[in-house]
Short mmCIF file of C-alpha atoms and ligand atoms in Angstrom, two decimals:
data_model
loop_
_atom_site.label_atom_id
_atom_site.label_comp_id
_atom_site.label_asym_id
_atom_site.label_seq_id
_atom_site.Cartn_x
_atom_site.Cartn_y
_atom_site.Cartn_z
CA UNK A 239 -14.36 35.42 -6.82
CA UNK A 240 -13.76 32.16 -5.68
CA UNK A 241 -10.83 29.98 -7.23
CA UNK A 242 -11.66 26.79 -8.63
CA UNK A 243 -9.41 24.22 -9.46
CA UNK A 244 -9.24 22.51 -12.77
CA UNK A 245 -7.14 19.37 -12.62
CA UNK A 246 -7.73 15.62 -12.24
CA UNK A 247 -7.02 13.93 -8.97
CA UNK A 248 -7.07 10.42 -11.38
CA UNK A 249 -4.73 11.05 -13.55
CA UNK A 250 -0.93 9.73 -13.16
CA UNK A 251 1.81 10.68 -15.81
CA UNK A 252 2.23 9.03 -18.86
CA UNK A 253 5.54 6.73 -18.93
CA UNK A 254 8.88 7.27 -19.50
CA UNK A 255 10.22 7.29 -22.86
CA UNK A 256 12.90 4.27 -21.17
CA UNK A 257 9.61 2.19 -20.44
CA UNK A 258 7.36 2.46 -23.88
CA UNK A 259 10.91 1.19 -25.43
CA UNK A 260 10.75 -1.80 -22.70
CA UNK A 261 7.30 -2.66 -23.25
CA UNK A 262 7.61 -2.33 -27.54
CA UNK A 263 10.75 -4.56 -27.72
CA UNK A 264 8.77 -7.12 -25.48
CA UNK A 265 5.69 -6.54 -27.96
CA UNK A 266 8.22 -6.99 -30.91
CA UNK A 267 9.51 -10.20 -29.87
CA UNK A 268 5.87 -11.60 -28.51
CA UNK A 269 7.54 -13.79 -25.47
CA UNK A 270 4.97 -12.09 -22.77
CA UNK A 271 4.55 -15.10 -20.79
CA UNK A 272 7.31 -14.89 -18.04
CA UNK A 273 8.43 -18.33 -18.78
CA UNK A 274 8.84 -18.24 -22.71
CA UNK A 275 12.22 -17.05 -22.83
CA UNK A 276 14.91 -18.06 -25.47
CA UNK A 277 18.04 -20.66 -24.30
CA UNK A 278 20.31 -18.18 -21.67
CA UNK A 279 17.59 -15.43 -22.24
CA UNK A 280 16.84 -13.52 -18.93
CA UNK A 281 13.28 -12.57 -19.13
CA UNK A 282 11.29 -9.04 -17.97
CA UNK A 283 10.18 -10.64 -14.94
CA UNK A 284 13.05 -12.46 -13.32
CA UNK A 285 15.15 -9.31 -14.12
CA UNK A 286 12.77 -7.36 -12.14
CA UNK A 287 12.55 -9.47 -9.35
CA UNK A 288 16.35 -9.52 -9.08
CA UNK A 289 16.70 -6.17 -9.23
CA UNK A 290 13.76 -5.17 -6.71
CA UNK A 291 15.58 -7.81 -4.26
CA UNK A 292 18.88 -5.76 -4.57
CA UNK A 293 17.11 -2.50 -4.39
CA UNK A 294 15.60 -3.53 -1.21
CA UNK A 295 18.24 -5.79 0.46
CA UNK A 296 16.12 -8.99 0.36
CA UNK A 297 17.50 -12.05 -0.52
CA UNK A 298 14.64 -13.21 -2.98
CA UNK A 299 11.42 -11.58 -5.23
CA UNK A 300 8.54 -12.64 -6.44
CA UNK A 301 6.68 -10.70 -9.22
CA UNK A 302 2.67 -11.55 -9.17
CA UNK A 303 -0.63 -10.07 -10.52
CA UNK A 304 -1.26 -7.58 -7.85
CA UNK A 305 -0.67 -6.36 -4.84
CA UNK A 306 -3.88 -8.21 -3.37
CA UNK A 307 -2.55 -11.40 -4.79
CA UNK A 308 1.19 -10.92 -3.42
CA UNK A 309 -0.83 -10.29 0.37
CA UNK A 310 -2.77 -13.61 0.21
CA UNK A 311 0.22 -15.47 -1.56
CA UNK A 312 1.97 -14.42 2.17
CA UNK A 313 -0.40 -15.17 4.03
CA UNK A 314 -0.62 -19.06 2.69
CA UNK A 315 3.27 -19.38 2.20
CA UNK A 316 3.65 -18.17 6.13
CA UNK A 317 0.95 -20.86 6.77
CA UNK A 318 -2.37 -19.58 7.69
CA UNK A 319 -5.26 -21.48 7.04
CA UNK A 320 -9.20 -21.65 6.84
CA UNK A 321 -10.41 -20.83 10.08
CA UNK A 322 -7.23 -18.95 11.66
CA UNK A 323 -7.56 -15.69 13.21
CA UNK A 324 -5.30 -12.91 11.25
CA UNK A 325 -4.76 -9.53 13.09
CA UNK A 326 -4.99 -6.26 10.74
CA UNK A 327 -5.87 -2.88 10.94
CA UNK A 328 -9.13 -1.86 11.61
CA UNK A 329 -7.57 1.71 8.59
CA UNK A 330 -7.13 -0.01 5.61
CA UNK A 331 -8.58 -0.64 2.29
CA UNK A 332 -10.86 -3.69 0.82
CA UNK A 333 -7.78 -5.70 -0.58
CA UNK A 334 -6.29 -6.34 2.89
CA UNK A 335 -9.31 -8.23 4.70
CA UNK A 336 -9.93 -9.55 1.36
CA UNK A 337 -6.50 -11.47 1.02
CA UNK A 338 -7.81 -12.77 4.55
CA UNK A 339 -10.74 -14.04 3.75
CA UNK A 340 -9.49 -15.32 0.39
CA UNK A 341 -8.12 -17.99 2.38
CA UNK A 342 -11.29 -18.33 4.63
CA UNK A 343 -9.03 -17.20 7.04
CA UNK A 344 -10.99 -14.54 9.58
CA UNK A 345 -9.48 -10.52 10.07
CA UNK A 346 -8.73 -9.42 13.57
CA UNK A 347 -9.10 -5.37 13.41
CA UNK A 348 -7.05 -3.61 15.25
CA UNK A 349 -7.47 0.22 16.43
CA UNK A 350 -5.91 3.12 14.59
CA UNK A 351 -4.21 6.20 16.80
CA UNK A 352 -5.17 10.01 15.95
CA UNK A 353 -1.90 9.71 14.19
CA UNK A 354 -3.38 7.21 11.71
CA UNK A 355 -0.92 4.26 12.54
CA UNK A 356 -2.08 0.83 14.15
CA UNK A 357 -3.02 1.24 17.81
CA UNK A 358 0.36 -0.48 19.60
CA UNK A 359 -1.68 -1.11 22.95
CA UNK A 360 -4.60 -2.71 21.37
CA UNK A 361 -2.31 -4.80 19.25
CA UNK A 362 -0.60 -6.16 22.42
CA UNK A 363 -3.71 -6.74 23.84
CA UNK A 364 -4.81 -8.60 21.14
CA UNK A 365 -1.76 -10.78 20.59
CA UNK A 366 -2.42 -13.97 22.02
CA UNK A 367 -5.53 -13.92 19.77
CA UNK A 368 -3.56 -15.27 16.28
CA UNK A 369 -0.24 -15.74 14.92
CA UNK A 370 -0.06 -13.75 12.24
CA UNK A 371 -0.57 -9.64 11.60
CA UNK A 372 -1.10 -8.39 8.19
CA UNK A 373 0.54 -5.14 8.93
CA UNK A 374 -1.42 -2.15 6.56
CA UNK A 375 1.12 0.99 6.61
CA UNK A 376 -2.07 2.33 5.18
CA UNK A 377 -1.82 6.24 3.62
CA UNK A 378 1.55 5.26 4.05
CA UNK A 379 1.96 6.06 7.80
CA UNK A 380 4.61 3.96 9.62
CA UNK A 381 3.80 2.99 13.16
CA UNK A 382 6.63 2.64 15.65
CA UNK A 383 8.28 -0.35 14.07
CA UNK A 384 10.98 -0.94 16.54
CA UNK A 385 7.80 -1.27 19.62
CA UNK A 386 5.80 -3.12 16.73
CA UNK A 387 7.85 -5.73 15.92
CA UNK A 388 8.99 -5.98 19.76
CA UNK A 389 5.38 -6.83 20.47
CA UNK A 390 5.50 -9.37 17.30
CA UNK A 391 8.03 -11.02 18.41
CA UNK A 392 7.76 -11.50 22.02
CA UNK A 393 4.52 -12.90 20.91
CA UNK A 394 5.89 -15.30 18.19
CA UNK A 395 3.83 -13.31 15.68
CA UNK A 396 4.49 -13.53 11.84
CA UNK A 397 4.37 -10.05 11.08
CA UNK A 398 3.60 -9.71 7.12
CA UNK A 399 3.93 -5.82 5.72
CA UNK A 400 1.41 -4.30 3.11
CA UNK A 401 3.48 -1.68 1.67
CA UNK A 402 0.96 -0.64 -0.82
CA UNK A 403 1.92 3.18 0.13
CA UNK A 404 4.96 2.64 1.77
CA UNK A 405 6.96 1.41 -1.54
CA UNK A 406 10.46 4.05 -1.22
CA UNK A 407 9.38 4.53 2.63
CA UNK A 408 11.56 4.01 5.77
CA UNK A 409 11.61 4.01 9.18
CA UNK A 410 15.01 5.02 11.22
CA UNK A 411 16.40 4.16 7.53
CA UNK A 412 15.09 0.39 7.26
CA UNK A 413 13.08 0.38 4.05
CA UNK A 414 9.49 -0.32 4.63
CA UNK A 415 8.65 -4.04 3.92
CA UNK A 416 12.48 -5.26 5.29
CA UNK A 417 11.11 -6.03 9.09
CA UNK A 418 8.53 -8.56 8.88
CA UNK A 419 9.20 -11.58 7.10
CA UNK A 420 7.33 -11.00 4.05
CA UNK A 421 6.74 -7.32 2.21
CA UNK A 422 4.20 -7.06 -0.58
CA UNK A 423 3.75 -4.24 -2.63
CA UNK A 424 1.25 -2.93 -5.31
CA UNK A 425 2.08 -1.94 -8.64
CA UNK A 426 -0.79 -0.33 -9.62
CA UNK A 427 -1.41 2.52 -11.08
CA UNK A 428 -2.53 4.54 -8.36
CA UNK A 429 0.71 3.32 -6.27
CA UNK A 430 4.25 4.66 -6.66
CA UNK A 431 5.01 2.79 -9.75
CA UNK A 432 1.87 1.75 -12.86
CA UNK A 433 2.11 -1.35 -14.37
CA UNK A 434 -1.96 -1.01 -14.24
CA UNK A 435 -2.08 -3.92 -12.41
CA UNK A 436 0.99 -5.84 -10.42
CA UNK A 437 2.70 -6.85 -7.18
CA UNK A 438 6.01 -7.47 -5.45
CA UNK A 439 6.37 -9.95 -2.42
CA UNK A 440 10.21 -10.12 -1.13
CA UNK A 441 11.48 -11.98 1.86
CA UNK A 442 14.30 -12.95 3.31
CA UNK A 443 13.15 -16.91 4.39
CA UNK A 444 14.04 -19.40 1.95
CA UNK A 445 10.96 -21.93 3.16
CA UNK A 446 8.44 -18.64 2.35
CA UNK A 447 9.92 -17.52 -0.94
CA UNK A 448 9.84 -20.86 -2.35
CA UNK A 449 6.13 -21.71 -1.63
CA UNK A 450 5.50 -18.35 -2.93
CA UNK A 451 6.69 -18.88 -6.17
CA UNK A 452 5.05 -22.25 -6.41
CA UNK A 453 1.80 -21.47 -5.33
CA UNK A 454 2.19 -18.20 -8.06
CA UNK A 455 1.91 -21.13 -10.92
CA UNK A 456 5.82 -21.43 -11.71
CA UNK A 457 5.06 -25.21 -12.59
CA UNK A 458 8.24 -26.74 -11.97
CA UNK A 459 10.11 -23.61 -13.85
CA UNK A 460 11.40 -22.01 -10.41
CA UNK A 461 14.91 -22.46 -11.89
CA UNK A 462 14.29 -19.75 -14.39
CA UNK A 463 13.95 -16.82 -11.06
CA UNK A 464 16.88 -14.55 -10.60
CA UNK A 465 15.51 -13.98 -7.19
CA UNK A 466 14.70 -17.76 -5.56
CA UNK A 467 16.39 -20.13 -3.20
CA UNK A 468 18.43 -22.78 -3.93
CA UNK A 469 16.67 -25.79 -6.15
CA UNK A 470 16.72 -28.32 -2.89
CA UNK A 471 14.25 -25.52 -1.01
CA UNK A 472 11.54 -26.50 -3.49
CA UNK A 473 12.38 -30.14 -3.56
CA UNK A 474 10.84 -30.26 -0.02
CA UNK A 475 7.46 -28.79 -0.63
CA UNK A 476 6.69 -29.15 -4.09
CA UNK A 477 4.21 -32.14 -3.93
CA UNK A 478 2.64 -30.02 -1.36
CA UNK A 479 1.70 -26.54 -2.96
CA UNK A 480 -0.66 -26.08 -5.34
CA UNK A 481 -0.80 -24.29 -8.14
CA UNK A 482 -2.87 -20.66 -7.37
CA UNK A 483 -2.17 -19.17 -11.13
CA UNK A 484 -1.01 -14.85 -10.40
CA UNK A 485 2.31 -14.46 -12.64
CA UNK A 486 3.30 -11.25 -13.76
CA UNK A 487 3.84 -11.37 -17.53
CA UNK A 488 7.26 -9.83 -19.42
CA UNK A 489 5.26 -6.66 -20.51
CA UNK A 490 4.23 -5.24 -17.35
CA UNK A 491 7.83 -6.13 -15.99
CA UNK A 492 9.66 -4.50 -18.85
CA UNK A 493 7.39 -0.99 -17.76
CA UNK A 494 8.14 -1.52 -14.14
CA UNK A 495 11.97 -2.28 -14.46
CA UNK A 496 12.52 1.66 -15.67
CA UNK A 497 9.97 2.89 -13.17
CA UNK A 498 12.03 1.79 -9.93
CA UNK A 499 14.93 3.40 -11.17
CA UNK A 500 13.10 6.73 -11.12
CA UNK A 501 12.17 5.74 -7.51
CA UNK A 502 13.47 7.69 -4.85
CA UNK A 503 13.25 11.02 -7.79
CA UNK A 504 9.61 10.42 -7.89
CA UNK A 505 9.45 9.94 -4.08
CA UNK A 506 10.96 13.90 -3.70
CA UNK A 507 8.75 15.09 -6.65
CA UNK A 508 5.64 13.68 -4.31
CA UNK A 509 7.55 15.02 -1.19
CA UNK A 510 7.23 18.15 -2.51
CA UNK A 511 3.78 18.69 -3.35
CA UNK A 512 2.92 16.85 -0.30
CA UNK A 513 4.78 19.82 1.80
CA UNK A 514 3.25 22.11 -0.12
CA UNK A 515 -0.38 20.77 0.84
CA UNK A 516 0.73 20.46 4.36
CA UNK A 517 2.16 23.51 4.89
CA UNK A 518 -1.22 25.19 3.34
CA UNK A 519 -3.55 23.66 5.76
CA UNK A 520 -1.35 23.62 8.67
CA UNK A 521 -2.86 25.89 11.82
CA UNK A 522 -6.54 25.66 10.24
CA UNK A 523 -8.80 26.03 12.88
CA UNK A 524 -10.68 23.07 13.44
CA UNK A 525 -8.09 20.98 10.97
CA UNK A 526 -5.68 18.70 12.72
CA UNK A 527 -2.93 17.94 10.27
CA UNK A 528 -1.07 14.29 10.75
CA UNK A 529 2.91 15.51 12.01
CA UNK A 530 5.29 12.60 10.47
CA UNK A 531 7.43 10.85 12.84
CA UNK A 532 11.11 11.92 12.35
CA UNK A 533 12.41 8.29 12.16
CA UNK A 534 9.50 7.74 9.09
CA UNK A 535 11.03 8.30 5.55
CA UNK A 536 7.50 8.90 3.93
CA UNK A 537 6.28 8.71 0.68
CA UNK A 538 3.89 11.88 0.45
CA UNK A 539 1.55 10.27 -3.16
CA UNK A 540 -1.66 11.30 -0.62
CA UNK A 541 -2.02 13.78 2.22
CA UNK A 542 -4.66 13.04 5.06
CA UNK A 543 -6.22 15.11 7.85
CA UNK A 544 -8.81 15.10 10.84
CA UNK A 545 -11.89 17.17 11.37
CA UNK A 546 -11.81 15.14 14.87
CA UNK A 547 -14.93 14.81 16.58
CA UNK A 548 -16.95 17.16 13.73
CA UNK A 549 -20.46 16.50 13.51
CA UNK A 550 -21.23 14.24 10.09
CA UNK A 551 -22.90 17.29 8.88
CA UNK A 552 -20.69 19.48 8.64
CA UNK A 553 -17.99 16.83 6.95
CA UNK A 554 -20.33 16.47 4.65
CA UNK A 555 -20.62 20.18 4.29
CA UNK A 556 -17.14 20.56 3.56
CA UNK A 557 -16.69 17.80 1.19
CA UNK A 558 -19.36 19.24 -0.92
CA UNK A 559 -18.44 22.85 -0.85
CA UNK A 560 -14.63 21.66 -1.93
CA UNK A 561 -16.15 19.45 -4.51
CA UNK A 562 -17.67 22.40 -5.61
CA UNK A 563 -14.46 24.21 -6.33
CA UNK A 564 -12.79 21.21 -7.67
CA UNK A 565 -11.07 19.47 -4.73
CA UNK A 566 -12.07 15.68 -4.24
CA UNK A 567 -11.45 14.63 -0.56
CA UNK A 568 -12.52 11.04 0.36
CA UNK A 569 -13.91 10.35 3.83
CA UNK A 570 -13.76 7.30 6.06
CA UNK A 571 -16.74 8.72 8.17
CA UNK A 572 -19.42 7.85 5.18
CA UNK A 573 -21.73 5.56 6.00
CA UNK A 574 -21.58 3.76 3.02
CA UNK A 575 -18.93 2.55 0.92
CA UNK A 576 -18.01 4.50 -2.14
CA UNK A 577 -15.49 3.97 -4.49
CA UNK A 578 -12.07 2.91 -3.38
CA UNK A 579 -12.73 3.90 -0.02
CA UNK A 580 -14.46 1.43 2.82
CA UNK A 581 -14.61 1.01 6.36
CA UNK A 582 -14.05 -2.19 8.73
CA UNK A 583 -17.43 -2.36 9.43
CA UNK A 584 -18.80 -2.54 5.74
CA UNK A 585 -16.81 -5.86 5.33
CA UNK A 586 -19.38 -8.42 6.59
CA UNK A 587 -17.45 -10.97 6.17
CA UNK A 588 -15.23 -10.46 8.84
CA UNK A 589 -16.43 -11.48 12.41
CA UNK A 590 -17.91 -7.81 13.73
CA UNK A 591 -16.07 -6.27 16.16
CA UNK A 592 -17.32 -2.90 17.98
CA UNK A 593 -14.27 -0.59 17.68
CA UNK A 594 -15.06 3.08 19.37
CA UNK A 595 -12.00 4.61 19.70
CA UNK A 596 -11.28 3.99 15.62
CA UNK A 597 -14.92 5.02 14.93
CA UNK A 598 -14.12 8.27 16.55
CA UNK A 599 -11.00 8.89 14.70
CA UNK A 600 -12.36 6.96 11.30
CA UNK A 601 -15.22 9.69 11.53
CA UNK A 602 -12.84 12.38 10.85
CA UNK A 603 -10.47 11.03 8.34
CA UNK A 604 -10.29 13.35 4.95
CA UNK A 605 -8.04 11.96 2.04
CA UNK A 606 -6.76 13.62 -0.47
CA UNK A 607 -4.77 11.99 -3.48
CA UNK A 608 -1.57 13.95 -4.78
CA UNK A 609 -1.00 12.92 -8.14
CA UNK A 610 2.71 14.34 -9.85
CA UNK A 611 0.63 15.56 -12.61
CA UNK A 612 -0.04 18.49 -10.16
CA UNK A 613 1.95 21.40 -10.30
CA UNK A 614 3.68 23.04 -6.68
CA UNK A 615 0.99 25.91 -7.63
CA UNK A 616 -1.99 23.25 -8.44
CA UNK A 617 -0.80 22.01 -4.61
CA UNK A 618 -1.10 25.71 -2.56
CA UNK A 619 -4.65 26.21 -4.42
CA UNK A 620 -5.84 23.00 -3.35
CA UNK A 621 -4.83 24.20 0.15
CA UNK A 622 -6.27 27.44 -0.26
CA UNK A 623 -9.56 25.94 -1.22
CA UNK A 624 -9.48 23.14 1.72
CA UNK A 625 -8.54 25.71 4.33
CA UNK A 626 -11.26 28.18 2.95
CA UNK A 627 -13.71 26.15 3.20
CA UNK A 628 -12.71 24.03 6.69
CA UNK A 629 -12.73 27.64 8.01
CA UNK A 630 -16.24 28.59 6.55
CA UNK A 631 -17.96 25.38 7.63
CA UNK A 632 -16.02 25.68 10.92
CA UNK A 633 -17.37 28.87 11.74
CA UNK A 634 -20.88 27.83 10.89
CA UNK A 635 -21.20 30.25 7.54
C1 PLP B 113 -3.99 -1.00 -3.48
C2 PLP B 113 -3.85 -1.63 -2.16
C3 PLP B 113 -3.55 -2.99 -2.02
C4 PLP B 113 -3.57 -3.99 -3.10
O1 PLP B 113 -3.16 -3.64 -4.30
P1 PLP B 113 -3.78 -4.18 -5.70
O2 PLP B 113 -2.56 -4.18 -6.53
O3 PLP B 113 -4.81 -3.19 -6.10
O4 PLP B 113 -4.33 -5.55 -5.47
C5 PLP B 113 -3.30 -3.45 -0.74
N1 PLP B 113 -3.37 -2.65 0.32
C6 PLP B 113 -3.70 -1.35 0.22
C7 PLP B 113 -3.74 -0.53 1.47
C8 PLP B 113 -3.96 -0.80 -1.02
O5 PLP B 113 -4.31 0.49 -1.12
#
């Protein structure tokens, strides 16, 4: 008899008891907008944005809308405009281009390694090409940042960090989103922390933060951030930036302020399971598991692996015979895009480049969400049932 597994690869936990108090005293008293706070009343928001700062070591926060908003809200306070070239990474998902081209602003792809990071010798090659990389630590794989931001700035490169999967990550201890002058983060709910919708941006450059907060649609308010530059940082640029409307409201802070807390405990609960996967599929013929860099501090919330140089056939193959027993896997070989998951070359609006080396190793790319609603036991059946099934397709049964 074949095992089958039961459980939903969708479905986060519910929230702490801490945040459904947060979120019903912010109901109670009905002052959701961020701004609409009582004399000496420190709302949701700029609480969260002062705390994030300290949890991270930046010197300022901004809370926004999402994590799509918070990567295009960098990209104009750094300074790109329509027209200018933006390196990113030709592994990544929609939002990333899309905060490029948001701005009219044209993506750059870069290659991805076997080890799923950006390609470090295409990106030098391709550094006199723009001025700015929107760095993807996409699946939440950390490239070589000490050679990355070598490259960056030899290069006078703005290097801007999409920690979407990399919120509680490190690298040689530096947490991920503290090297290039701007980190953004997601807070949605498929991230490390549900708001259902949200994003952090923190940096460390007075000039960025405060056009960032402007351009989120403070109005002249900015004096009401826990988390901002002095006053005289926005007197310089405030008849310049315009108003591009993305606050985060008191109620999703007030859910998120708990959540961060529970941070790094949630990053070893995904650790876990993750290890558990890994350790389930590792020495599967035919399966080439990703091995973590020992200066990366990861955040294990999805596992990937390679069927390298498989024919599409028998990817497909696999993904239907584990979707048979219950085991979703996304791929980044599928032709078309479905779901969450697209490729460089579905996103027409960016200038086509012909990428081969990243076609070869996008072609083999399985994905596999790890949700802490699974149990440690959910995890080894969900190997059992991947390696089962890699092995049967593998052997041509
Ligand atoms: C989710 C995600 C984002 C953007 O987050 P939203 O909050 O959904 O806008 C950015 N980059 C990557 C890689 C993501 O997966």
């Amino acid at each position: 008899m074949n095992e089958i597994f039961l459980g939903s690869f969708t479905q986060q936990e519910p929230l702490s008891d801490a945040a459904i108090e947060a979120a019903l005293a912010v109901m109670r008293h009905g002052r959701l907008h961020r701004y609409n706070v009582e004399a000496d009343e420190l709302g949701e928001a700029a609480l969260l944005e002062q705390e994030f700062a300290v949890q991270l070591g930046a010197k300022y926060c901004l809370a926004v809308a999402s994590g799509g908003y918070a990567l295009a809200t960098a990209l104009r306070a750094v300074g790109v405009k329509a027209g200018d070239r933006v390196l990113t990474n030709a592994f990544t998902l929609a939002p990333v281009p899309g905060a490029i081209a948001s701005l009219g602003a044209e993506p750059m792809f870069v290659d991805v390694t076997e080890d799923l990071v950006i390609d470090l010798d295409d990106l030098a090659a391709k550094a006199g090409h723009a001025r700015v990389l929107m760095l993807s630590h996409m699946r939440g794989h950390l490239c070589d940042m000490d050679r990355l931001m070598q490259i960056c700035d030899d290069a006078d490169i703005t290097v801007i960090e999409d920690c979407a999967h990399t919120m509680g990550a490190s690298w040689h201890g530096i947490a991920s989103g503290r090297q290039g002058a701007v980190g953004c983060y997601s807070c949605q709910t498929y991230k490390h922390v549900n708001a259902g919708e949200g994003g952090l941006l923190i940096t460390d450059d007075e000039d960025i933060a405060a056009r960032a907060i402007l351009l989120s649609g403070s109005y002249m308010l900015f004096e009401r951030h826990l988390a901002a530059p002095d006053p005289s940082a926005f007197e310089r640029i405030k008849y310049d930036t315009p108003n591009i409307s993305g606050r985060m409201d008191n109620l999703r802070a007030a859910i998120l302020r708990p959540q961060l807390r529970d941070l790094d405990a949630q990053v070893a609960r995904w650790n876990e399971r993750y290890r558990c996967v890994e350790a389930g599929l590792r020495d599967t013929p035919g399966l080439r598991v990703i091995e973590r860099p020992e200066a990366e501090t990861y955040v294990g919330s999805s596992i990937q692996f390679l069927l390298l140089d498989w024919s599409a056939d028998k990817v497909q193959d696999v993904l239907l015979r584990c979707a048979a027993r219950g085991v979703e896997l996304k791929w980044f070989g599928a032709p078309e895009p479905a779901a969450f998951t697209s490729r460089y070359d579905n996103w027409h609006y960016a200038p086509s480049q012909s990428l081969p080396q990243s076609d070869r190793v996008l072609a083999g790319i399985l994905d596999m969400r790890v949700p802490l609603t699974f149990s440690l036991d959910d995890c080894a059946l969900i190997a059992r049932i991947i390696r089962a099934e890699v092995g049967a397709v593998f052997q041509g049964n």
